[in-house]
mmCIF file of N, CA and C and ligand atoms in Angstrom:
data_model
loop_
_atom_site.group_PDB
_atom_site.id
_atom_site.type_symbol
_atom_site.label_atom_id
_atom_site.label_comp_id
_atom_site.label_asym_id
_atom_site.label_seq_id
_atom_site.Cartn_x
_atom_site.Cartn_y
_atom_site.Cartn_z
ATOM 1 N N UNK A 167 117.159 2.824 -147.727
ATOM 2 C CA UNK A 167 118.614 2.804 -147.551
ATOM 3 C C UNK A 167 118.941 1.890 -146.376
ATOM 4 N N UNK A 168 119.769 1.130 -146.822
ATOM 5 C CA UNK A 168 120.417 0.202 -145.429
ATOM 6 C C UNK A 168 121.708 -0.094 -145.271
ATOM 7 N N UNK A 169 122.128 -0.086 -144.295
ATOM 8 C CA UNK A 169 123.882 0.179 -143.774
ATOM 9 C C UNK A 169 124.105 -0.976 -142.976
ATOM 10 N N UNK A 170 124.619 -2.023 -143.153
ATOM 11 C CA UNK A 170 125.289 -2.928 -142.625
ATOM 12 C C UNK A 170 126.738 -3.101 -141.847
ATOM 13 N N UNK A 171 126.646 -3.064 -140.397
ATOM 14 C CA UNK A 171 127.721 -2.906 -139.458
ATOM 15 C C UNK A 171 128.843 -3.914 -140.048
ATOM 16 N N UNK A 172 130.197 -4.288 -140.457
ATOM 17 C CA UNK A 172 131.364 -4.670 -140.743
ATOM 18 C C UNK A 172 131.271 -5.097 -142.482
ATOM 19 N N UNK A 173 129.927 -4.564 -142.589
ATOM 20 C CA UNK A 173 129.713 -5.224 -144.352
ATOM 21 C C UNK A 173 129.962 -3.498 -145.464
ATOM 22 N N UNK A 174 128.965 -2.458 -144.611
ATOM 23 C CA UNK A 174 128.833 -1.151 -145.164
ATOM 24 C C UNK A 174 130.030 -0.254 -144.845
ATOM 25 N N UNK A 175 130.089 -0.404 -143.745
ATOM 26 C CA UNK A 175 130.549 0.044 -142.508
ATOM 27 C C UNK A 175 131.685 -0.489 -141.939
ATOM 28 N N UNK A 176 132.977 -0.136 -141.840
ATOM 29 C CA UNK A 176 134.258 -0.758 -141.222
ATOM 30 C C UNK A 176 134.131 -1.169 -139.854
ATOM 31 N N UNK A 177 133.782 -0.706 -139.088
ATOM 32 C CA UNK A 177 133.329 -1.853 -137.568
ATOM 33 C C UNK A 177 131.973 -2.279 -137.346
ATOM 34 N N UNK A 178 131.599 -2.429 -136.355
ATOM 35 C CA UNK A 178 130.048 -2.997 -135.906
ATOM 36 C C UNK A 178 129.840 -1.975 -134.937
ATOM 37 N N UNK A 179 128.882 -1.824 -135.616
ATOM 38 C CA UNK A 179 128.055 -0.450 -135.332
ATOM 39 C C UNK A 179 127.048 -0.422 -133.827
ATOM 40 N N UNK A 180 127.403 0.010 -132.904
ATOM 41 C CA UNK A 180 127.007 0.258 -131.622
ATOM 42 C C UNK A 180 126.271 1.501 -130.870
ATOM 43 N N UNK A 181 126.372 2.193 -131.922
ATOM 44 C CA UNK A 181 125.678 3.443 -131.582
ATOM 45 C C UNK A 181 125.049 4.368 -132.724
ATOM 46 N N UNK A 182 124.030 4.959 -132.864
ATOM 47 C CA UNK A 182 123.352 5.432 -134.141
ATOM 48 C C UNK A 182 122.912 6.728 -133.773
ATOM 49 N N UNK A 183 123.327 7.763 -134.175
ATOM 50 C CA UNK A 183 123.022 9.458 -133.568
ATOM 51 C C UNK A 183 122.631 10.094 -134.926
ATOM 52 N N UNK A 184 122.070 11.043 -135.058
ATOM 53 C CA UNK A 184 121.770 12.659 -135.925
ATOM 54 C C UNK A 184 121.552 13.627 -135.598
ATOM 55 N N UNK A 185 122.075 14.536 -136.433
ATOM 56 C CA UNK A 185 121.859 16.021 -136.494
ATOM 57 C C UNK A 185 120.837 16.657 -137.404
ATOM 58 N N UNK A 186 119.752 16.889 -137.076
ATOM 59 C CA UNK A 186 118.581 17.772 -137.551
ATOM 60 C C UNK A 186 118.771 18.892 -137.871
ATOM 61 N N UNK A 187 118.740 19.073 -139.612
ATOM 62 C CA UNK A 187 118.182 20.893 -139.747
ATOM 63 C C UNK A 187 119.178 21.370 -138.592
ATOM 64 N N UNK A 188 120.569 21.715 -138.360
ATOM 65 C CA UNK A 188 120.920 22.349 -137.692
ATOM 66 C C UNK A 188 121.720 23.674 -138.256
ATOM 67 N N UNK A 189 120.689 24.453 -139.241
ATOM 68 C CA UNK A 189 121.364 25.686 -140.090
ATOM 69 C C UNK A 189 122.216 26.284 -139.188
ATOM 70 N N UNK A 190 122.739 27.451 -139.596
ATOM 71 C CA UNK A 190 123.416 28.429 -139.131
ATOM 72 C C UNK A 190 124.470 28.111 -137.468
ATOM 73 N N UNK A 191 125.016 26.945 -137.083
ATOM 74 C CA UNK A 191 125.263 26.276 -136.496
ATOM 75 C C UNK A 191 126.356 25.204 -136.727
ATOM 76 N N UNK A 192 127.450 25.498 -136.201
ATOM 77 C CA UNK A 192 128.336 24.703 -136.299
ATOM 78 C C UNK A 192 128.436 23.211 -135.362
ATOM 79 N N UNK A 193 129.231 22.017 -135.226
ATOM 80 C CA UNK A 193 129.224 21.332 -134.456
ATOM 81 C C UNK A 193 130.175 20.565 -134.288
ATOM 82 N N UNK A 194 130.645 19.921 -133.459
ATOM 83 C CA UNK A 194 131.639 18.661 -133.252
ATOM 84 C C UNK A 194 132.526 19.612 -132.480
ATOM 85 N N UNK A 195 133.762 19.778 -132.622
ATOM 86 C CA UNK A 195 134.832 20.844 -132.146
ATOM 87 C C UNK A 195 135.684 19.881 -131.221
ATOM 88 N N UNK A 196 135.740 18.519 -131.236
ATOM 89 C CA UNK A 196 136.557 17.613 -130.528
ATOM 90 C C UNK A 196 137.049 16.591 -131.597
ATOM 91 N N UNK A 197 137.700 15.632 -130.917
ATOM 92 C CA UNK A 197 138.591 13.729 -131.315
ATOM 93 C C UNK A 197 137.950 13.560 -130.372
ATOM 94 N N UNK A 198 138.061 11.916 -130.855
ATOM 95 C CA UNK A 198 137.876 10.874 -130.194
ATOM 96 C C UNK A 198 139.370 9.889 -130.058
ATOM 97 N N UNK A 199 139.649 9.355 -128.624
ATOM 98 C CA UNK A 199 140.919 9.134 -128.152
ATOM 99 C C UNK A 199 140.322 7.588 -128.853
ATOM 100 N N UNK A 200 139.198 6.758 -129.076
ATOM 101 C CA UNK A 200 139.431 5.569 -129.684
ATOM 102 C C UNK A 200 138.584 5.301 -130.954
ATOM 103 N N UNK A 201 137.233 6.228 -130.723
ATOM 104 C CA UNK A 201 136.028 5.719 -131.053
ATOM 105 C C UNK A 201 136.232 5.875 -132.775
ATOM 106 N N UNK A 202 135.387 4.889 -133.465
ATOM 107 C CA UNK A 202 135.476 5.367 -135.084
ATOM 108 C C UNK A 202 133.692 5.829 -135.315
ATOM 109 N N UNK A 203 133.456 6.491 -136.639
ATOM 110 C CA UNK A 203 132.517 6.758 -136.866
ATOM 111 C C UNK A 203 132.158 6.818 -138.479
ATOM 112 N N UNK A 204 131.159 7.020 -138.601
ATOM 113 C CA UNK A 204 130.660 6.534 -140.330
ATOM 114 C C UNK A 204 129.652 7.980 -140.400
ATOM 115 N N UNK A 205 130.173 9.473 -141.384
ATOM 116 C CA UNK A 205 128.925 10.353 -141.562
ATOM 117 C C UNK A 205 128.522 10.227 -142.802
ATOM 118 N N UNK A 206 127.093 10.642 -142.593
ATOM 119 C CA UNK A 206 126.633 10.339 -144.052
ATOM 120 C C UNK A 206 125.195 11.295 -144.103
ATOM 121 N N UNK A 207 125.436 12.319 -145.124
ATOM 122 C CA UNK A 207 124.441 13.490 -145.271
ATOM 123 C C UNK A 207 123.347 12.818 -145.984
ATOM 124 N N UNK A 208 122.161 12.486 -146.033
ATOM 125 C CA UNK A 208 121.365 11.391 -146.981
ATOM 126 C C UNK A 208 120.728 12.741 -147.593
ATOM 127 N N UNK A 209 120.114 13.632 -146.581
ATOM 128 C CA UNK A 209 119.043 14.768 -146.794
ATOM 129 C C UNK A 209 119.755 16.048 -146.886
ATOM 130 N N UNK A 210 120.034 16.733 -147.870
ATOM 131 C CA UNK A 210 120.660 17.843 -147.694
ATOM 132 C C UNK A 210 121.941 17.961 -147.701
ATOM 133 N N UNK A 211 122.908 18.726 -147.266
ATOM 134 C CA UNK A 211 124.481 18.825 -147.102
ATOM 135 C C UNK A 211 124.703 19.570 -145.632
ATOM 136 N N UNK A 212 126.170 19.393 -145.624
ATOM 137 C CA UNK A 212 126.927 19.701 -144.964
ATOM 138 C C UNK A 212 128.788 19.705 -145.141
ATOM 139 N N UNK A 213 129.158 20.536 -144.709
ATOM 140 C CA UNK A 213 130.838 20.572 -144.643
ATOM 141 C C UNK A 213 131.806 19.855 -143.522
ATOM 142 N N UNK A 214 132.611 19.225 -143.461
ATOM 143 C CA UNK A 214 132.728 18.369 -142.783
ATOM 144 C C UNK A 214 134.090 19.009 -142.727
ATOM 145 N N UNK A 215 134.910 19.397 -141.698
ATOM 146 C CA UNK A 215 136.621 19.517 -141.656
ATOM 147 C C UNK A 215 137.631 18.532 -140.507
ATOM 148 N N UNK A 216 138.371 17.821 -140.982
ATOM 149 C CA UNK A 216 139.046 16.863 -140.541
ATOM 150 C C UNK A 216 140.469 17.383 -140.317
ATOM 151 N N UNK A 217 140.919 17.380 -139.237
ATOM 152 C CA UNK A 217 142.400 17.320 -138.389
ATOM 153 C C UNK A 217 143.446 16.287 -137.938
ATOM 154 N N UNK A 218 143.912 15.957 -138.417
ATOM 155 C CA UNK A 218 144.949 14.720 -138.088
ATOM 156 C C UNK A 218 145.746 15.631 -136.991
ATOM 157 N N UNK A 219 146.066 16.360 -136.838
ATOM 158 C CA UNK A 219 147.157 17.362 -136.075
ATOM 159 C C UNK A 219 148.224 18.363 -136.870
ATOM 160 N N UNK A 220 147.873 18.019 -138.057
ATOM 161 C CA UNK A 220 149.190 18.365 -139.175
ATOM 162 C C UNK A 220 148.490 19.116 -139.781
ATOM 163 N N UNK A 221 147.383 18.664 -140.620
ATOM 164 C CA UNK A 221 146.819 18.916 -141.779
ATOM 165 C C UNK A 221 145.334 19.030 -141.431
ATOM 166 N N UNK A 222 144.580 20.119 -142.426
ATOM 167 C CA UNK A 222 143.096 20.318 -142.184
ATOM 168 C C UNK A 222 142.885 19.990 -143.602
ATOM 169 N N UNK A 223 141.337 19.227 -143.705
ATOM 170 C CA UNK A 223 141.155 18.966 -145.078
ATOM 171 C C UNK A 223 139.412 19.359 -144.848
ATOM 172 N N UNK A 224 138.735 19.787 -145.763
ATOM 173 C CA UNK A 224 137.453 19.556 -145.517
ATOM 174 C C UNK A 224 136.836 18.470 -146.805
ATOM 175 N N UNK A 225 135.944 18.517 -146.441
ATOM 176 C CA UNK A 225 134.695 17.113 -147.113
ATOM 177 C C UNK A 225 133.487 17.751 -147.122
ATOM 178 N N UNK A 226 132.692 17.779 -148.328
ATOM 179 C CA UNK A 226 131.837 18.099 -148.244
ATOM 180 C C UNK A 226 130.569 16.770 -148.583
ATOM 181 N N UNK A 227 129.921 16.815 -147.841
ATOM 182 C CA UNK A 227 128.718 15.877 -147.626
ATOM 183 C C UNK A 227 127.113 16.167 -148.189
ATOM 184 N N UNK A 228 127.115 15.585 -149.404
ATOM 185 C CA UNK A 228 125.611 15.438 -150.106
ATOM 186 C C UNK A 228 125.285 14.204 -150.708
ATOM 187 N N UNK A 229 124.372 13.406 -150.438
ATOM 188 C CA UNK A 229 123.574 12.684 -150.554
ATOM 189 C C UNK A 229 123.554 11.380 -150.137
ATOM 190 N N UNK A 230 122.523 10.111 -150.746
ATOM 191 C CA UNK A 230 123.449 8.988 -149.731
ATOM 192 C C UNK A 230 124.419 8.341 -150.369
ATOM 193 N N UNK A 231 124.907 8.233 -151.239
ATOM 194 C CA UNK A 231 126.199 7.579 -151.562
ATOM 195 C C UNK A 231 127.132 7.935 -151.393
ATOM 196 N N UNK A 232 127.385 8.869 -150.254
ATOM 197 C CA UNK A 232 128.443 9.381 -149.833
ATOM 198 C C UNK A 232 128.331 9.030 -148.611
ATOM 199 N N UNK A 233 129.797 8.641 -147.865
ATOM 200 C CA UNK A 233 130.216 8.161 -146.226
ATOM 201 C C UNK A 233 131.382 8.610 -145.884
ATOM 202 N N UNK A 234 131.654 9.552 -144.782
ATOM 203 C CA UNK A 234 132.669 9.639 -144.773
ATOM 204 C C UNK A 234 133.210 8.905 -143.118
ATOM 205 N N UNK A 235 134.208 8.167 -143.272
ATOM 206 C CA UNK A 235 134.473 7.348 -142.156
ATOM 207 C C UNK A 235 135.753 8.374 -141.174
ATOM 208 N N UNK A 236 135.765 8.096 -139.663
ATOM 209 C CA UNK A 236 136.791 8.881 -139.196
ATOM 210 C C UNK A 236 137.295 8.210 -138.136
ATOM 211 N N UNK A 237 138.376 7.859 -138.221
ATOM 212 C CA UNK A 237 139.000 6.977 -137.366
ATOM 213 C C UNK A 237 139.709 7.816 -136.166
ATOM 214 N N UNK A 238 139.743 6.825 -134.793
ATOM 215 C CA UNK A 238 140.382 7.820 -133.779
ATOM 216 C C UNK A 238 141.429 8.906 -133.673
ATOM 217 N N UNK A 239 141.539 9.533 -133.153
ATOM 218 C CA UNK A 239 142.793 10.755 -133.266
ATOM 219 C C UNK A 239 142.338 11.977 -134.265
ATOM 220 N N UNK A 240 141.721 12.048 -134.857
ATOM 221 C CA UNK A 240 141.055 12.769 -135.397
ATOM 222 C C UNK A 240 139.773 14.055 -135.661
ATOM 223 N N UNK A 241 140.541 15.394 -135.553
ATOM 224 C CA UNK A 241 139.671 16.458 -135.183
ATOM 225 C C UNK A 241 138.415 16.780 -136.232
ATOM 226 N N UNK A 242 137.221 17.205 -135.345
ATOM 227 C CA UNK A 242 136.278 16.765 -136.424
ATOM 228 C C UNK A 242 135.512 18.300 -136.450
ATOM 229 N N UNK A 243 134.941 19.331 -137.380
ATOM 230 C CA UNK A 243 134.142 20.100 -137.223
ATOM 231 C C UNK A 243 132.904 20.302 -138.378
ATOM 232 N N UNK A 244 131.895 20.814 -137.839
ATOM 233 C CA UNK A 244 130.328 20.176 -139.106
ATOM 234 C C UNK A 244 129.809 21.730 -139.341
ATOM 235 N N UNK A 245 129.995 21.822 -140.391
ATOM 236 C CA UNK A 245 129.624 23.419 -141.082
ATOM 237 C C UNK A 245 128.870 23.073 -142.108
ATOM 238 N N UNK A 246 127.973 24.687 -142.165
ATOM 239 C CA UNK A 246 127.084 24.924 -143.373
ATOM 240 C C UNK A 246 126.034 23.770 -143.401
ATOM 241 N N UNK A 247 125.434 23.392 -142.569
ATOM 242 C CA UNK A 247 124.305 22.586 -142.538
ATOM 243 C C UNK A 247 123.403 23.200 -143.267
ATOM 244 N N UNK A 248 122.387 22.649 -144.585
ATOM 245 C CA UNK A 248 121.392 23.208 -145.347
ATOM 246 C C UNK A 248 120.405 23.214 -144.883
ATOM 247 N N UNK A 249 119.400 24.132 -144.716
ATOM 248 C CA UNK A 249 117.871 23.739 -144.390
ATOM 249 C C UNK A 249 117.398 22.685 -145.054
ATOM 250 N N UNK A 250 117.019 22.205 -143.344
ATOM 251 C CA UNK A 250 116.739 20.322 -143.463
ATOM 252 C C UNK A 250 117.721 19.322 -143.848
ATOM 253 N N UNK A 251 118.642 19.783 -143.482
ATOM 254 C CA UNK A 251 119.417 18.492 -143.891
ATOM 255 C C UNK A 251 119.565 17.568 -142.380
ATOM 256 N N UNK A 252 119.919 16.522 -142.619
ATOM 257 C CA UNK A 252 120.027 15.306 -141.807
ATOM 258 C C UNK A 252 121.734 14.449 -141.934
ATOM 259 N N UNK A 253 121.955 14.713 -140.406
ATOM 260 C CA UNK A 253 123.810 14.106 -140.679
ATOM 261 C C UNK A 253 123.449 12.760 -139.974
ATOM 262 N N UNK A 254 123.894 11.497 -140.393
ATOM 263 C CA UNK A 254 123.223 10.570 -139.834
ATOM 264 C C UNK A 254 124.892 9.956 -139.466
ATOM 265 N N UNK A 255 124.886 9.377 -137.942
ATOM 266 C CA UNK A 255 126.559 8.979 -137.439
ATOM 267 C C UNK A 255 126.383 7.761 -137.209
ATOM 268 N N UNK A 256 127.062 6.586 -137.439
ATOM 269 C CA UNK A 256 127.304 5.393 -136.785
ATOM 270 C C UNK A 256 128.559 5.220 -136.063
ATOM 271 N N UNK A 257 128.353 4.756 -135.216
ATOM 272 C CA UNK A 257 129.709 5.318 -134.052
ATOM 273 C C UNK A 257 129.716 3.525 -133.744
ATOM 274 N N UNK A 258 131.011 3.480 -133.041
ATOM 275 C CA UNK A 258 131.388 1.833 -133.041
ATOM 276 C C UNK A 258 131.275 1.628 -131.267
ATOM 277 N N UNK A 259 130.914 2.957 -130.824
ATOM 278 C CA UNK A 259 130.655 2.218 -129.020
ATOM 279 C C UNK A 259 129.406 3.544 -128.808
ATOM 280 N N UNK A 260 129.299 2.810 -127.647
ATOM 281 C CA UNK A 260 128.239 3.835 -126.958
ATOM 282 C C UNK A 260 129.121 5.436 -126.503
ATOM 283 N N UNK A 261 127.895 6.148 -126.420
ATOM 284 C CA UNK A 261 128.267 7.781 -125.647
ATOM 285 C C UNK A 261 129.252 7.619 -124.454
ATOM 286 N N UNK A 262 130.628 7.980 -124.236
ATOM 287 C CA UNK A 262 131.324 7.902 -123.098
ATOM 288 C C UNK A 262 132.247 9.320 -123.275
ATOM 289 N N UNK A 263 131.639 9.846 -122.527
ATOM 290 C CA UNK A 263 132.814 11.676 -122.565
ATOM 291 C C UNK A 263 134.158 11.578 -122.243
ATOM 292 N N UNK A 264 134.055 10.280 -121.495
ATOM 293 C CA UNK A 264 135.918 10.334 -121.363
ATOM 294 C C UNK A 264 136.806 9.612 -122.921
ATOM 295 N N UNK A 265 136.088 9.583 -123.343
ATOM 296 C CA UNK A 265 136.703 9.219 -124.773
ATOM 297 C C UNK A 265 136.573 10.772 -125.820
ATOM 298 N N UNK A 266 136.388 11.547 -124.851
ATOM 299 C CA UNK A 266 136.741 12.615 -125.914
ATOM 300 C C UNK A 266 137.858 13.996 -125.418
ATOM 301 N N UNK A 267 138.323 14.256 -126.377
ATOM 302 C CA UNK A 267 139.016 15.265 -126.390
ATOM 303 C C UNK A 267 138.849 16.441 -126.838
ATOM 304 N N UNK A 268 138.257 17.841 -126.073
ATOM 305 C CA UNK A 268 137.722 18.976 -126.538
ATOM 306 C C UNK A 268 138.104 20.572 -126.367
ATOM 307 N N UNK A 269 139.620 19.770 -126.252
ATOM 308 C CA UNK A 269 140.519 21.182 -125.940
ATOM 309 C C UNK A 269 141.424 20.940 -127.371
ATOM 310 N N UNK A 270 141.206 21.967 -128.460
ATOM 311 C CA UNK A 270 142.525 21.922 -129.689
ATOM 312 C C UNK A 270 143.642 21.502 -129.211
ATOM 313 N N UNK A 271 144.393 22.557 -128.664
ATOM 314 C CA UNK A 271 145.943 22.447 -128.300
ATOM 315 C C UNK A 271 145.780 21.038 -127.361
ATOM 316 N N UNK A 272 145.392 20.561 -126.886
ATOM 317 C CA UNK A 272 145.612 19.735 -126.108
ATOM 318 C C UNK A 272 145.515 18.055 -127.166
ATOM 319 N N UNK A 273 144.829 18.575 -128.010
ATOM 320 C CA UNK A 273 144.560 17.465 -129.014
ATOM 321 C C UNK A 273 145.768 17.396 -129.996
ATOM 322 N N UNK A 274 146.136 18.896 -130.523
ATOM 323 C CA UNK A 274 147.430 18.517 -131.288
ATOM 324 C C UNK A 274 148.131 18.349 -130.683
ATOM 325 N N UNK A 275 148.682 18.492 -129.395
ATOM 326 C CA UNK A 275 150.121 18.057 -128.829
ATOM 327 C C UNK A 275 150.139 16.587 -128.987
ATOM 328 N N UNK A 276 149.028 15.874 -128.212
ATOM 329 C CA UNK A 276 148.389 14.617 -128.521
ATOM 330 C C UNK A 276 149.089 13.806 -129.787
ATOM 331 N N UNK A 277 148.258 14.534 -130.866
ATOM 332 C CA UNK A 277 148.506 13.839 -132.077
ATOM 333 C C UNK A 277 149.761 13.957 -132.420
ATOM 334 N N UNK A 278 150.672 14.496 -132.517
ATOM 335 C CA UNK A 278 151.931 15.142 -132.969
ATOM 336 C C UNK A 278 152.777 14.224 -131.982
ATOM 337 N N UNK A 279 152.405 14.071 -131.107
ATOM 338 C CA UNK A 279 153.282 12.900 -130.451
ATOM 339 C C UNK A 279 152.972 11.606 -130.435
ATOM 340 N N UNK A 280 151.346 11.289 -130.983
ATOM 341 C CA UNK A 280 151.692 10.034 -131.186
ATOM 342 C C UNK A 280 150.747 9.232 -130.298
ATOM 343 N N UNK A 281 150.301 10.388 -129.117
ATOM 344 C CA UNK A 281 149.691 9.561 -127.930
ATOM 345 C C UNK A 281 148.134 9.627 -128.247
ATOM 346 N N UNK A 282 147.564 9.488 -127.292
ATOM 347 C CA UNK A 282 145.963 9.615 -127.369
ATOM 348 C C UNK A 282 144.973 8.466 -126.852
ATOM 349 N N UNK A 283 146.078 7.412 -126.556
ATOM 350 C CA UNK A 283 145.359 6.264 -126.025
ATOM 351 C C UNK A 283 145.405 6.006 -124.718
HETATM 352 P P1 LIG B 231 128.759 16.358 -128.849
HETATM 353 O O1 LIG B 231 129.321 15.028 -129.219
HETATM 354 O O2 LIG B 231 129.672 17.387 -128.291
HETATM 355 O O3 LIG B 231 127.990 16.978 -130.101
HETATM 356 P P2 LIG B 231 128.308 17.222 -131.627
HETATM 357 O O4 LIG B 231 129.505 16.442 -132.026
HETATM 358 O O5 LIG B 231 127.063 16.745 -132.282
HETATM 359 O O6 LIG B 231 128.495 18.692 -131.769
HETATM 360 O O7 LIG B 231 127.533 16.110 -127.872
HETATM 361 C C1 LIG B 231 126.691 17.132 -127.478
HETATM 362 C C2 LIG B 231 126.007 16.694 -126.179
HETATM 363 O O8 LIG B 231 125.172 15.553 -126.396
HETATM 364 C C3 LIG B 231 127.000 16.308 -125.097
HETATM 365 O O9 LIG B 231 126.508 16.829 -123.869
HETATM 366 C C4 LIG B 231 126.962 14.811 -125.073
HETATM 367 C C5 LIG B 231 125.581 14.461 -125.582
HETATM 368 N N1 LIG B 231 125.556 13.224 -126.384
HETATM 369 C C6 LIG B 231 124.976 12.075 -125.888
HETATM 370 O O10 LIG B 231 124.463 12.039 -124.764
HETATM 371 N N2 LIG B 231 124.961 10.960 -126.685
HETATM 372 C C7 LIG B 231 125.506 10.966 -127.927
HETATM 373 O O11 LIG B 231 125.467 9.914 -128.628
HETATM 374 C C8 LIG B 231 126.133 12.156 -128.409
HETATM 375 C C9 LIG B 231 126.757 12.214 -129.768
HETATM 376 C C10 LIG B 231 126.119 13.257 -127.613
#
């Protein structure tokens, strides 16, 4: 399998992370005030739930022809991980904590107005 940064992938890809086999274990629970990202379950599944501020939608994630992309402003949470599965992220900058936002309410007021940058 190969993923090409602005060809596969909507930006150029700067950072490459995963989540291992992380059963019974939830994850994410923040936005990102710029960053975009590319998930993609290759091994196994996972549930994916997305927040604009308005609306919750979930996604569910199995195999590799599936990507789900998430652009800034956007609340992210990772459920039901299968034994052994693998969440593989391409993120468009490096690790920086001040680009995140990990308080809810503080994120929807955020979004609902518009700000975040
Ligand atoms: P976090 O992004 O909150 O995890 P997840 O979305 O997977 O639940 O990150 C968890 C910890 O790992 C936090 O202390 C920051 C650190 N971290 C890095 O150092 N580099 C990274 O690329 C990521 C994603 C996290």
């Amino acid at each position: 399998m190969a993923i090409e940064g602005l060809n596969d992938v909507p930006f150029a890809i700067q950072r490459v992370y995963y989540i291992l086999g992380s059963t019974g274990s939830s994850r994410g629970f923040h936005a990102h005030r710029e960053l975009e990202q590319l998930l993609t379950c290759p091994v196994g599944s996972c549930r994916v739930t997305l927040d604009d501020g308005h609306r919750r939608r979930d996604f569910q994630l199995q195999g590799p022809d599936q990507g789900l992309y998430i652009g800034p402003m956007i609340w992210r949470e990772m459920h039901d991980f299968s034994e052994g599965s693998l969440l593989i992220v391409f993120a468009s900058a490096w690790h920086n904590e001040d680009d995140y936002i990990r308080d809810y309410n503080e994120f929807r007021k955020l979004a609902r107005d518009g700000h975040g940058h």
